[in-house]
PDB file of N, CA and C in Angstrom:
ATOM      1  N   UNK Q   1    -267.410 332.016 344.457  1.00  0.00           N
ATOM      2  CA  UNK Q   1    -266.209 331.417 345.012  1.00  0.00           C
ATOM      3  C   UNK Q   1    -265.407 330.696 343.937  1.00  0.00           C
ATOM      4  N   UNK Q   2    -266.319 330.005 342.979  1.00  0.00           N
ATOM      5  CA  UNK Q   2    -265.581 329.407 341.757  1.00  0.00           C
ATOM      6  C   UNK Q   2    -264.330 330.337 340.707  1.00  0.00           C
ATOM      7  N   UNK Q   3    -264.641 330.979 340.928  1.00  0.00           N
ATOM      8  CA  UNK Q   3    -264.117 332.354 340.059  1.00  0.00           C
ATOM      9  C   UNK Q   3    -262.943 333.249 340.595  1.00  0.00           C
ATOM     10  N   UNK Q   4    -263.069 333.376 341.979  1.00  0.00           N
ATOM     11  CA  UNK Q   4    -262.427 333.732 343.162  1.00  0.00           C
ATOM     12  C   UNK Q   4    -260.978 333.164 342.997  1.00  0.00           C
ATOM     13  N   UNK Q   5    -260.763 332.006 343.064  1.00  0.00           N
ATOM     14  CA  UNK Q   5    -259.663 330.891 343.302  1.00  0.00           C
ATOM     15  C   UNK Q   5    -258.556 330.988 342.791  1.00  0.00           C
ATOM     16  N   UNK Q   6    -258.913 331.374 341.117  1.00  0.00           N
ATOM     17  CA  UNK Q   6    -258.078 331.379 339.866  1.00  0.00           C
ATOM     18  C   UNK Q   6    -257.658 332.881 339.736  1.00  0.00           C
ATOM     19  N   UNK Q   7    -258.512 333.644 339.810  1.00  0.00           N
ATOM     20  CA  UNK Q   7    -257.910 335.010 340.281  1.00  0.00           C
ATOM     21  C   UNK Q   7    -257.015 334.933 341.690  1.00  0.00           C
ATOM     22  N   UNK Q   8    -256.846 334.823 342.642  1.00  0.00           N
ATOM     23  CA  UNK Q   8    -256.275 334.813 343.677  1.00  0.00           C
ATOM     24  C   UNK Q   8    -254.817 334.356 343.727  1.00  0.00           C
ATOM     25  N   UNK Q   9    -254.743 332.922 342.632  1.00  0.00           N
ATOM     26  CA  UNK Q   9    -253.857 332.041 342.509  1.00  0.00           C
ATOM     27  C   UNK Q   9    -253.007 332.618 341.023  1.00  0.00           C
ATOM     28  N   UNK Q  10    -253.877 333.431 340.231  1.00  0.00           N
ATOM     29  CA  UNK Q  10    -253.230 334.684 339.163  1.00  0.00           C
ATOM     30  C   UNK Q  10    -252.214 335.927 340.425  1.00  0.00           C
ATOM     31  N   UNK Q  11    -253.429 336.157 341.037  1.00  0.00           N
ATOM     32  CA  UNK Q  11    -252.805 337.552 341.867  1.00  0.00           C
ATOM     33  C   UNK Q  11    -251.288 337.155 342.714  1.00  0.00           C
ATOM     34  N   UNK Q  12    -251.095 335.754 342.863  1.00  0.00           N
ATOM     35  CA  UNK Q  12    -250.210 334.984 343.818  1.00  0.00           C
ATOM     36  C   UNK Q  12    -248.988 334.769 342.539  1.00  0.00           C
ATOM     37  N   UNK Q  13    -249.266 334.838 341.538  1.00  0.00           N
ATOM     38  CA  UNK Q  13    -248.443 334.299 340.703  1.00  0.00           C
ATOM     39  C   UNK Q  13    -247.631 335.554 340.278  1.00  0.00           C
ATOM     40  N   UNK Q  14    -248.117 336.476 340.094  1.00  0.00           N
ATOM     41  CA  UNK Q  14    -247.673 338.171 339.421  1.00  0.00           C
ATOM     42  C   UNK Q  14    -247.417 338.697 340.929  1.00  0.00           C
ATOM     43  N   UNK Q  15    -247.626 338.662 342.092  1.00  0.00           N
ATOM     44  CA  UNK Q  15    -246.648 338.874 343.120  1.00  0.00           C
ATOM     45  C   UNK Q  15    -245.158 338.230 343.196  1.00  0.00           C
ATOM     46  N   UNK Q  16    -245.252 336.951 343.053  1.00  0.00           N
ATOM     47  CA  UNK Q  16    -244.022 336.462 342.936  1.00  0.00           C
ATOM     48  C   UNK Q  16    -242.892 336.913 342.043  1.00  0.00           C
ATOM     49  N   UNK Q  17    -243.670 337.218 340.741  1.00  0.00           N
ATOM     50  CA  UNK Q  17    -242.768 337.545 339.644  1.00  0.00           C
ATOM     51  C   UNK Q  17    -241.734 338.829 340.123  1.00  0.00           C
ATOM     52  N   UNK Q  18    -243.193 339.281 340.493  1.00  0.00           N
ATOM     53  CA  UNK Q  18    -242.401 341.037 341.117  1.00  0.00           C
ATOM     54  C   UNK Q  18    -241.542 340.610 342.350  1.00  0.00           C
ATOM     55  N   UNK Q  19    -241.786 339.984 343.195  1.00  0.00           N
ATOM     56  CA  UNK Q  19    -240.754 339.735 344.437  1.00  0.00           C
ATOM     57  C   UNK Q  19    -239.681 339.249 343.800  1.00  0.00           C
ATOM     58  N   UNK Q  20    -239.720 338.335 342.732  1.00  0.00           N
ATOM     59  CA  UNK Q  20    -238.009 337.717 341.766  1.00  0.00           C
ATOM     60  C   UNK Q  20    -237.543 339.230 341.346  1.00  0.00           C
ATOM     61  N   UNK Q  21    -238.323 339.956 340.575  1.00  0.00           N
ATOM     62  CA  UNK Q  21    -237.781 341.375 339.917  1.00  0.00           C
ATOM     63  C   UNK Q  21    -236.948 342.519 341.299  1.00  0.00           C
ATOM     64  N   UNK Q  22    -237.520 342.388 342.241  1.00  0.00           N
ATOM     65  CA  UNK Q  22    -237.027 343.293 343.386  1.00  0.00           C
ATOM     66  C   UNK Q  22    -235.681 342.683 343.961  1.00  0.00           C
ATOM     67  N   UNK Q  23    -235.650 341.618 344.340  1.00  0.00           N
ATOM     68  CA  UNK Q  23    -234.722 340.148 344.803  1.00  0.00           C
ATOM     69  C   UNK Q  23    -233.437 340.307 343.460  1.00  0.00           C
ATOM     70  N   UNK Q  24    -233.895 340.349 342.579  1.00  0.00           N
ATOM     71  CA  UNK Q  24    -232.737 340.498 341.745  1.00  0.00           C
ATOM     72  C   UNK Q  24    -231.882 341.757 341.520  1.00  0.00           C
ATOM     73  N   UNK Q  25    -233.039 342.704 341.961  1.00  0.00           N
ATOM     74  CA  UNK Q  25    -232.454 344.136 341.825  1.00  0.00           C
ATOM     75  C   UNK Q  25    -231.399 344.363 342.862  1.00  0.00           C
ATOM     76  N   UNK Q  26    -231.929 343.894 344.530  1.00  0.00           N
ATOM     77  CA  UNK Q  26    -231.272 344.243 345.430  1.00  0.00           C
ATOM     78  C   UNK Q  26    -230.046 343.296 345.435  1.00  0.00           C
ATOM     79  N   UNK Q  27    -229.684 341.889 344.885  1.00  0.00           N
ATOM     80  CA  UNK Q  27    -228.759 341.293 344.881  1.00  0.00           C
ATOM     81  C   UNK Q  27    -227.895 341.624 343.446  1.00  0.00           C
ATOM     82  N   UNK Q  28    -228.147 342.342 342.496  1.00  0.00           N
ATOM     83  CA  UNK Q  28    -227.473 343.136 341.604  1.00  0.00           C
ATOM     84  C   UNK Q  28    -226.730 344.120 342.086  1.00  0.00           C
ATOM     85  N   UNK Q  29    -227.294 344.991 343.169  1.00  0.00           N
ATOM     86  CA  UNK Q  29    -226.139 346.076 344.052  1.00  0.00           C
ATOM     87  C   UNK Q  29    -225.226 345.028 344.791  1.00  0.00           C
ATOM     88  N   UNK Q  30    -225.721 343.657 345.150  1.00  0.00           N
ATOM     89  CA  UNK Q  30    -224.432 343.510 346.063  1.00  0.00           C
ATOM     90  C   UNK Q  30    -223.048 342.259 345.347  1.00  0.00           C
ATOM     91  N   UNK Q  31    -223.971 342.162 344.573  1.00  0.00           N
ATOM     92  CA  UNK Q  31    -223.524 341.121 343.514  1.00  0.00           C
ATOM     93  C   UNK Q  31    -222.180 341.624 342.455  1.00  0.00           C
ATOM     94  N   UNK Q  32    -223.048 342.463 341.919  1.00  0.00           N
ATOM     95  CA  UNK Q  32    -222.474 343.095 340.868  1.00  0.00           C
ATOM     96  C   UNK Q  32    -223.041 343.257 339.714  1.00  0.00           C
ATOM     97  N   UNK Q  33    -223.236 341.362 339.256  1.00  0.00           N
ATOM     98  CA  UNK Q  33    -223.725 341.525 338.062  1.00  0.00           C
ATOM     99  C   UNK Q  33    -225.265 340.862 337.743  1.00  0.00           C
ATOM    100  N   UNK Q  34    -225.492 340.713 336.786  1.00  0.00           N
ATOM    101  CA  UNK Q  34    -227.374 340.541 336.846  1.00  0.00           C
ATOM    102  C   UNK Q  34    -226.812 338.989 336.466  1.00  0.00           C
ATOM    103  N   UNK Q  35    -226.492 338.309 335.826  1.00  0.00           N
ATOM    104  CA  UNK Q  35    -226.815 336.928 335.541  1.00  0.00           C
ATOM    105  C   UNK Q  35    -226.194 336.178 337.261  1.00  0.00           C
ATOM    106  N   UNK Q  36    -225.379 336.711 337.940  1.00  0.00           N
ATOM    107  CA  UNK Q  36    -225.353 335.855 339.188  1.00  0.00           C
ATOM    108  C   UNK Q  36    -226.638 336.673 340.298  1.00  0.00           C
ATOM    109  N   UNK Q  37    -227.083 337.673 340.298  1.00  0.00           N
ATOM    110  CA  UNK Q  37    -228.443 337.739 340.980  1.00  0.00           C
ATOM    111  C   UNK Q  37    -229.050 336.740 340.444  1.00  0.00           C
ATOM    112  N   UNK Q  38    -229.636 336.279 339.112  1.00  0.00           N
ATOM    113  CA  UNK Q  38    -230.182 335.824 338.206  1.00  0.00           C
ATOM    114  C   UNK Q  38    -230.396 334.324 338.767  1.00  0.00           C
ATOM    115  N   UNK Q  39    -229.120 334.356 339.138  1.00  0.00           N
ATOM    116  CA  UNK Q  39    -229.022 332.400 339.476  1.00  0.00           C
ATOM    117  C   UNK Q  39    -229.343 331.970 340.824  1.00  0.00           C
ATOM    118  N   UNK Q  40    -228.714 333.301 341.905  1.00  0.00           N
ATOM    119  CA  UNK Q  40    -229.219 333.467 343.136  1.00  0.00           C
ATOM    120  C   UNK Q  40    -230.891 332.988 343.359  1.00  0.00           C
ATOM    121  N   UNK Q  41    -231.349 333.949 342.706  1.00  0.00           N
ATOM    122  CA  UNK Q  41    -233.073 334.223 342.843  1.00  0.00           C
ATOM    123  C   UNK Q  41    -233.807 332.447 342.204  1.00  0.00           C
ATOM    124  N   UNK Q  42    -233.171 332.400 341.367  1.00  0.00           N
ATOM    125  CA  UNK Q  42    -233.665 331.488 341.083  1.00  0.00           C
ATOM    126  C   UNK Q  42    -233.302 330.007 341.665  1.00  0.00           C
ATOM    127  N   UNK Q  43    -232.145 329.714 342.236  1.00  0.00           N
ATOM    128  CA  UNK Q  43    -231.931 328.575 342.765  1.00  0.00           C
ATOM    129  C   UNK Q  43    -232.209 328.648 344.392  1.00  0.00           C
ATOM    130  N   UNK Q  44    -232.549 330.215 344.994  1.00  0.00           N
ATOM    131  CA  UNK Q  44    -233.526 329.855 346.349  1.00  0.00           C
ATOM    132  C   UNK Q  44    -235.069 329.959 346.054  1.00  0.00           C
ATOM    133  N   UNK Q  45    -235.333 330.162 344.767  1.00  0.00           N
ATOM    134  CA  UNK Q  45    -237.105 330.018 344.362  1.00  0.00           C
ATOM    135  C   UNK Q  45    -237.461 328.426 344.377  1.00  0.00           C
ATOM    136  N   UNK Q  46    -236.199 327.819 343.385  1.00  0.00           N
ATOM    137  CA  UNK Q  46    -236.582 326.590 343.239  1.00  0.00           C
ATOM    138  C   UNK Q  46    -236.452 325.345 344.546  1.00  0.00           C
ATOM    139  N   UNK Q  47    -234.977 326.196 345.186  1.00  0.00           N
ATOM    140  CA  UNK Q  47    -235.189 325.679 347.241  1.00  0.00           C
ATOM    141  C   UNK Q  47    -236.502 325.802 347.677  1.00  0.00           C
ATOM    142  N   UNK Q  48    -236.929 326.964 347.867  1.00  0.00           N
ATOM    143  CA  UNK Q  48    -238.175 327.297 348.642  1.00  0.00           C
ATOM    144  C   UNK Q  48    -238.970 326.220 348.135  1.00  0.00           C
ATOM    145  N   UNK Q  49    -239.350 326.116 346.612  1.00  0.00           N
ATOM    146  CA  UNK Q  49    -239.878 325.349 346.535  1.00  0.00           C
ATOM    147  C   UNK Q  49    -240.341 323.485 346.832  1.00  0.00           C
ATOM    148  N   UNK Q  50    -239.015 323.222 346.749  1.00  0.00           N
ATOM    149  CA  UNK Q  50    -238.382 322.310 347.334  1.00  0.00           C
ATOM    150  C   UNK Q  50    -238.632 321.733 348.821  1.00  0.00           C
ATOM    151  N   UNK Q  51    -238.268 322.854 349.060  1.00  0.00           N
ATOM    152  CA  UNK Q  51    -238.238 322.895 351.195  1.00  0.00           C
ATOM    153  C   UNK Q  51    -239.884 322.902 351.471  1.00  0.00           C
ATOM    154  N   UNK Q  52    -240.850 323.737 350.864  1.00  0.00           N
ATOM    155  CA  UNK Q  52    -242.412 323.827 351.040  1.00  0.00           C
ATOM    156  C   UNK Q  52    -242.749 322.642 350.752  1.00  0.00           C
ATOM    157  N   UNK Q  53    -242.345 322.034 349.889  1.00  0.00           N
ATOM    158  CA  UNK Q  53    -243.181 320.406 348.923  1.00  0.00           C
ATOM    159  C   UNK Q  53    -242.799 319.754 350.353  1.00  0.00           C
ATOM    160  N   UNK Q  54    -241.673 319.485 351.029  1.00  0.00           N
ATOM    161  CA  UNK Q  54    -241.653 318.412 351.696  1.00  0.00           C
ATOM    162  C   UNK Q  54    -241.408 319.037 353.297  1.00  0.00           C
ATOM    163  N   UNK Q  55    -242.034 319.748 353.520  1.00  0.00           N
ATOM    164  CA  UNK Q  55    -242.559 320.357 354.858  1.00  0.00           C
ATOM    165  C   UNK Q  55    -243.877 320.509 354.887  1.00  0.00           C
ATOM    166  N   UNK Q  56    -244.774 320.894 353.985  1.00  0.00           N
ATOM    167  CA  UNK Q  56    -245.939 321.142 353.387  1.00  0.00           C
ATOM    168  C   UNK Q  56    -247.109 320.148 352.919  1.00  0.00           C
ATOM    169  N   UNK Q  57    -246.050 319.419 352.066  1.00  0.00           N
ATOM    170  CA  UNK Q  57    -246.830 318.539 350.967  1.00  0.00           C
ATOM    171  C   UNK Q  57    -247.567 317.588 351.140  1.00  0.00           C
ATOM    172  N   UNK Q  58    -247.192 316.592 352.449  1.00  0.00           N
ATOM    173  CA  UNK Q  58    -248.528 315.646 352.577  1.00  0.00           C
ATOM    174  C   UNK Q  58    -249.322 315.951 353.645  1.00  0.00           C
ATOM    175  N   UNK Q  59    -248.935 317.278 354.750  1.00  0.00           N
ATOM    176  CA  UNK Q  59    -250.032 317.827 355.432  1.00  0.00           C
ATOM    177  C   UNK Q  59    -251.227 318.497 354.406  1.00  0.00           C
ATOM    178  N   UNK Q  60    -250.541 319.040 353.506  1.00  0.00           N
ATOM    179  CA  UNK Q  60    -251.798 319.645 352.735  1.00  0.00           C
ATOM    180  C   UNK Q  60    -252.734 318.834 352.087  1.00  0.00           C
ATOM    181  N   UNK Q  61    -252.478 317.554 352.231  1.00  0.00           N
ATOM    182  CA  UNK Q  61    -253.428 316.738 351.409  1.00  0.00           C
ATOM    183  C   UNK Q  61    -254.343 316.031 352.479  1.00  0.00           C
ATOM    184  N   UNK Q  62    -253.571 316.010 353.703  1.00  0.00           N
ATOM    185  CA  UNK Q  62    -254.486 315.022 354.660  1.00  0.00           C
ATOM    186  C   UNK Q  62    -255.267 316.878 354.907  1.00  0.00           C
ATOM    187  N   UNK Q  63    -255.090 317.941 355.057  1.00  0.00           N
ATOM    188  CA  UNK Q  63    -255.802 319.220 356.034  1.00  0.00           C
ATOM    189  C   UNK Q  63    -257.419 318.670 355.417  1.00  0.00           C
ATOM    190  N   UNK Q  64    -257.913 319.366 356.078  1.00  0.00           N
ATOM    191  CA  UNK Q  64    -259.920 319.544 355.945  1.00  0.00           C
ATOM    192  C   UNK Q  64    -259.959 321.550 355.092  1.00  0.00           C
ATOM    193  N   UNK Q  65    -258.968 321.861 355.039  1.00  0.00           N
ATOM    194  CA  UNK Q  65    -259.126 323.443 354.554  1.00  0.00           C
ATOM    195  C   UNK Q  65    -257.716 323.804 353.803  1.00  0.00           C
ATOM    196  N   UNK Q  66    -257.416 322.887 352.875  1.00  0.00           N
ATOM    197  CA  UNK Q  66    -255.943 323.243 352.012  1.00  0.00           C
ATOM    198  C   UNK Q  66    -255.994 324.535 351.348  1.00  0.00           C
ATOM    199  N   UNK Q  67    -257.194 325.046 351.102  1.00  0.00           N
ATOM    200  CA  UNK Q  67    -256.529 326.489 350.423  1.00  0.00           C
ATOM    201  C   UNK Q  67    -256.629 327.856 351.860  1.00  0.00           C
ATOM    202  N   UNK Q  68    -257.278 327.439 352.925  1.00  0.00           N
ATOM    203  CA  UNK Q  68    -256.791 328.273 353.783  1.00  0.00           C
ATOM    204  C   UNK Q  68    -255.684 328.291 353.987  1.00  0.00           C
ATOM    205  N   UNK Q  69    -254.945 327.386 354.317  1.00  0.00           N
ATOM    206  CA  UNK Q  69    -253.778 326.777 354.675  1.00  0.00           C
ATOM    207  C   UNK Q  69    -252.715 327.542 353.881  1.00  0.00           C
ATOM    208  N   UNK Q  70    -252.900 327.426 352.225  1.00  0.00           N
ATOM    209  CA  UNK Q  70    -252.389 328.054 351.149  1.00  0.00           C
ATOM    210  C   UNK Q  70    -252.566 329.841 351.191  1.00  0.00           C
ATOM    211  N   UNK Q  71    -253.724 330.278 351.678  1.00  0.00           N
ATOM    212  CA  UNK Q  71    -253.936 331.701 351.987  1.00  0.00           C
ATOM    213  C   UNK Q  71    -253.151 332.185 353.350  1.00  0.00           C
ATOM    214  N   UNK Q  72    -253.189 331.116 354.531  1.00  0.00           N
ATOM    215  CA  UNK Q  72    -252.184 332.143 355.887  1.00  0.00           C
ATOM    216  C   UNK Q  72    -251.126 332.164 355.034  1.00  0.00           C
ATOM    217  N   UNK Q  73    -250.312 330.934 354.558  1.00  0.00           N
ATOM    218  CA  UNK Q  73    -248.474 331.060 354.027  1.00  0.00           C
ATOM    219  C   UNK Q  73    -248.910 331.930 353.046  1.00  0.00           C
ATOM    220  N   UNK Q  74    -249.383 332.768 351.852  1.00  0.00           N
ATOM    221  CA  UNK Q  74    -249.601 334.012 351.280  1.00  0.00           C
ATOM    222  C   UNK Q  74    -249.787 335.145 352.281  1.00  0.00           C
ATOM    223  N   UNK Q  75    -250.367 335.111 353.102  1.00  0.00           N
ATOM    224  CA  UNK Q  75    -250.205 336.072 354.083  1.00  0.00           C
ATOM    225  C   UNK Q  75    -249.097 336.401 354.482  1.00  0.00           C
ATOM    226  N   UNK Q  76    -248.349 335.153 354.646  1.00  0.00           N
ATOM    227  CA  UNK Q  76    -247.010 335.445 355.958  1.00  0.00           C
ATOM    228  C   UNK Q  76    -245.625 335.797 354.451  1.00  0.00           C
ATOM    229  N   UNK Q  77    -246.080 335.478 353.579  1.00  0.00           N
ATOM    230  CA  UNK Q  77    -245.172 335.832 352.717  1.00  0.00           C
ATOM    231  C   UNK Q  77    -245.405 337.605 352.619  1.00  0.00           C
ATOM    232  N   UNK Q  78    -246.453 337.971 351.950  1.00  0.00           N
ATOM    233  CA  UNK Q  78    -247.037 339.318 352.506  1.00  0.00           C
ATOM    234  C   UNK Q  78    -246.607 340.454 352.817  1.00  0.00           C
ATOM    235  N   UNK Q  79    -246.492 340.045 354.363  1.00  0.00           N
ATOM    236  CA  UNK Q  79    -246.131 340.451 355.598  1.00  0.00           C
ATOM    237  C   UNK Q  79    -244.564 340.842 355.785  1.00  0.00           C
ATOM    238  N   UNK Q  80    -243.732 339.435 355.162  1.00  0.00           N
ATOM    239  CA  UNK Q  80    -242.286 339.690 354.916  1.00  0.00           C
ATOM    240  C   UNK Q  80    -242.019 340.522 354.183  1.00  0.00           C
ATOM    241  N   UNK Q  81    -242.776 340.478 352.956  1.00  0.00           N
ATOM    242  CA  UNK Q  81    -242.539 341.248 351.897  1.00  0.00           C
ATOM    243  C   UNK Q  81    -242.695 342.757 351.602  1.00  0.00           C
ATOM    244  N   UNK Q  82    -243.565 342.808 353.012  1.00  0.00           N
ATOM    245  CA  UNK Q  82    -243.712 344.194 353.489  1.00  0.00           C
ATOM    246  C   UNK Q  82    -243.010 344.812 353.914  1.00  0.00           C
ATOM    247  N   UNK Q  83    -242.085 344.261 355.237  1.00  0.00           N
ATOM    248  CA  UNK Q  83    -240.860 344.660 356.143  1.00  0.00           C
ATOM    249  C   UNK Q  83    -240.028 344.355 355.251  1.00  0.00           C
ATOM    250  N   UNK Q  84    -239.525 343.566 354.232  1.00  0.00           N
ATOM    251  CA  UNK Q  84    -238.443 343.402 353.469  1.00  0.00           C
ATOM    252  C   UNK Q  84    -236.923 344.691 353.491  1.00  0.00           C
ATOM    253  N   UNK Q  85    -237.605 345.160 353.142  1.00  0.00           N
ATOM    254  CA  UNK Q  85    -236.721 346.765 353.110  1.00  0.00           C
ATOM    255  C   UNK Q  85    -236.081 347.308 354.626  1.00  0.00           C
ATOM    256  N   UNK Q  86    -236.945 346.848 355.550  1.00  0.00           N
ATOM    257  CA  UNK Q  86    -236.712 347.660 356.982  1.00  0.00           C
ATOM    258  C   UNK Q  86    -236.010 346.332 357.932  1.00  0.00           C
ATOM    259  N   UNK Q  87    -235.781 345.564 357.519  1.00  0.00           N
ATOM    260  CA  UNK Q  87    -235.502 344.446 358.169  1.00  0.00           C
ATOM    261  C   UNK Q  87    -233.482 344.397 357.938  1.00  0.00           C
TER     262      UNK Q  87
END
């Protein structure tokens, strides 16, 4: 399980990258150009981030199971990221 964690939280990290790489692609067709996808992707990454810290952030510290917690929202990201295209 020790070993598990850091891989998982690697595998979570190189998904994202690729969801910014796709996110930029599809807002490059509607955009036009790559440095305003560019700014797009990145100023709702750093929202999301934002919006999770303080919707998130001190339930996850009081929970009894914070990295489950951390594994459903990877799931439900997932899941979106699956339908993404068909949606």
């Amino acid at each position: 399980m020790q070993i598990l964690v850091p891989i998982l939280f690697f595998c979570s990290g190189a998904t994202a990258l690729i969801y910014e790489v796709i996110w930029s692609k599809y807002l490059t067709l509607m955009l036009g150009s790559t440095a305003q996808a560019q700014t797009v992707v990145l100023a709702v990454f750093m929202g999301g981030l934002a919006v999770g810290n303080r919707l998130f952030g001190k339930r996850a510290d009081r929970a009894k199971r914070p990295l489950a917690i951390y594994g459903y929202i990877e799931m439900a990201i997932g899941v979106y990221g699956f339908f993404f295209n068909s949606l």
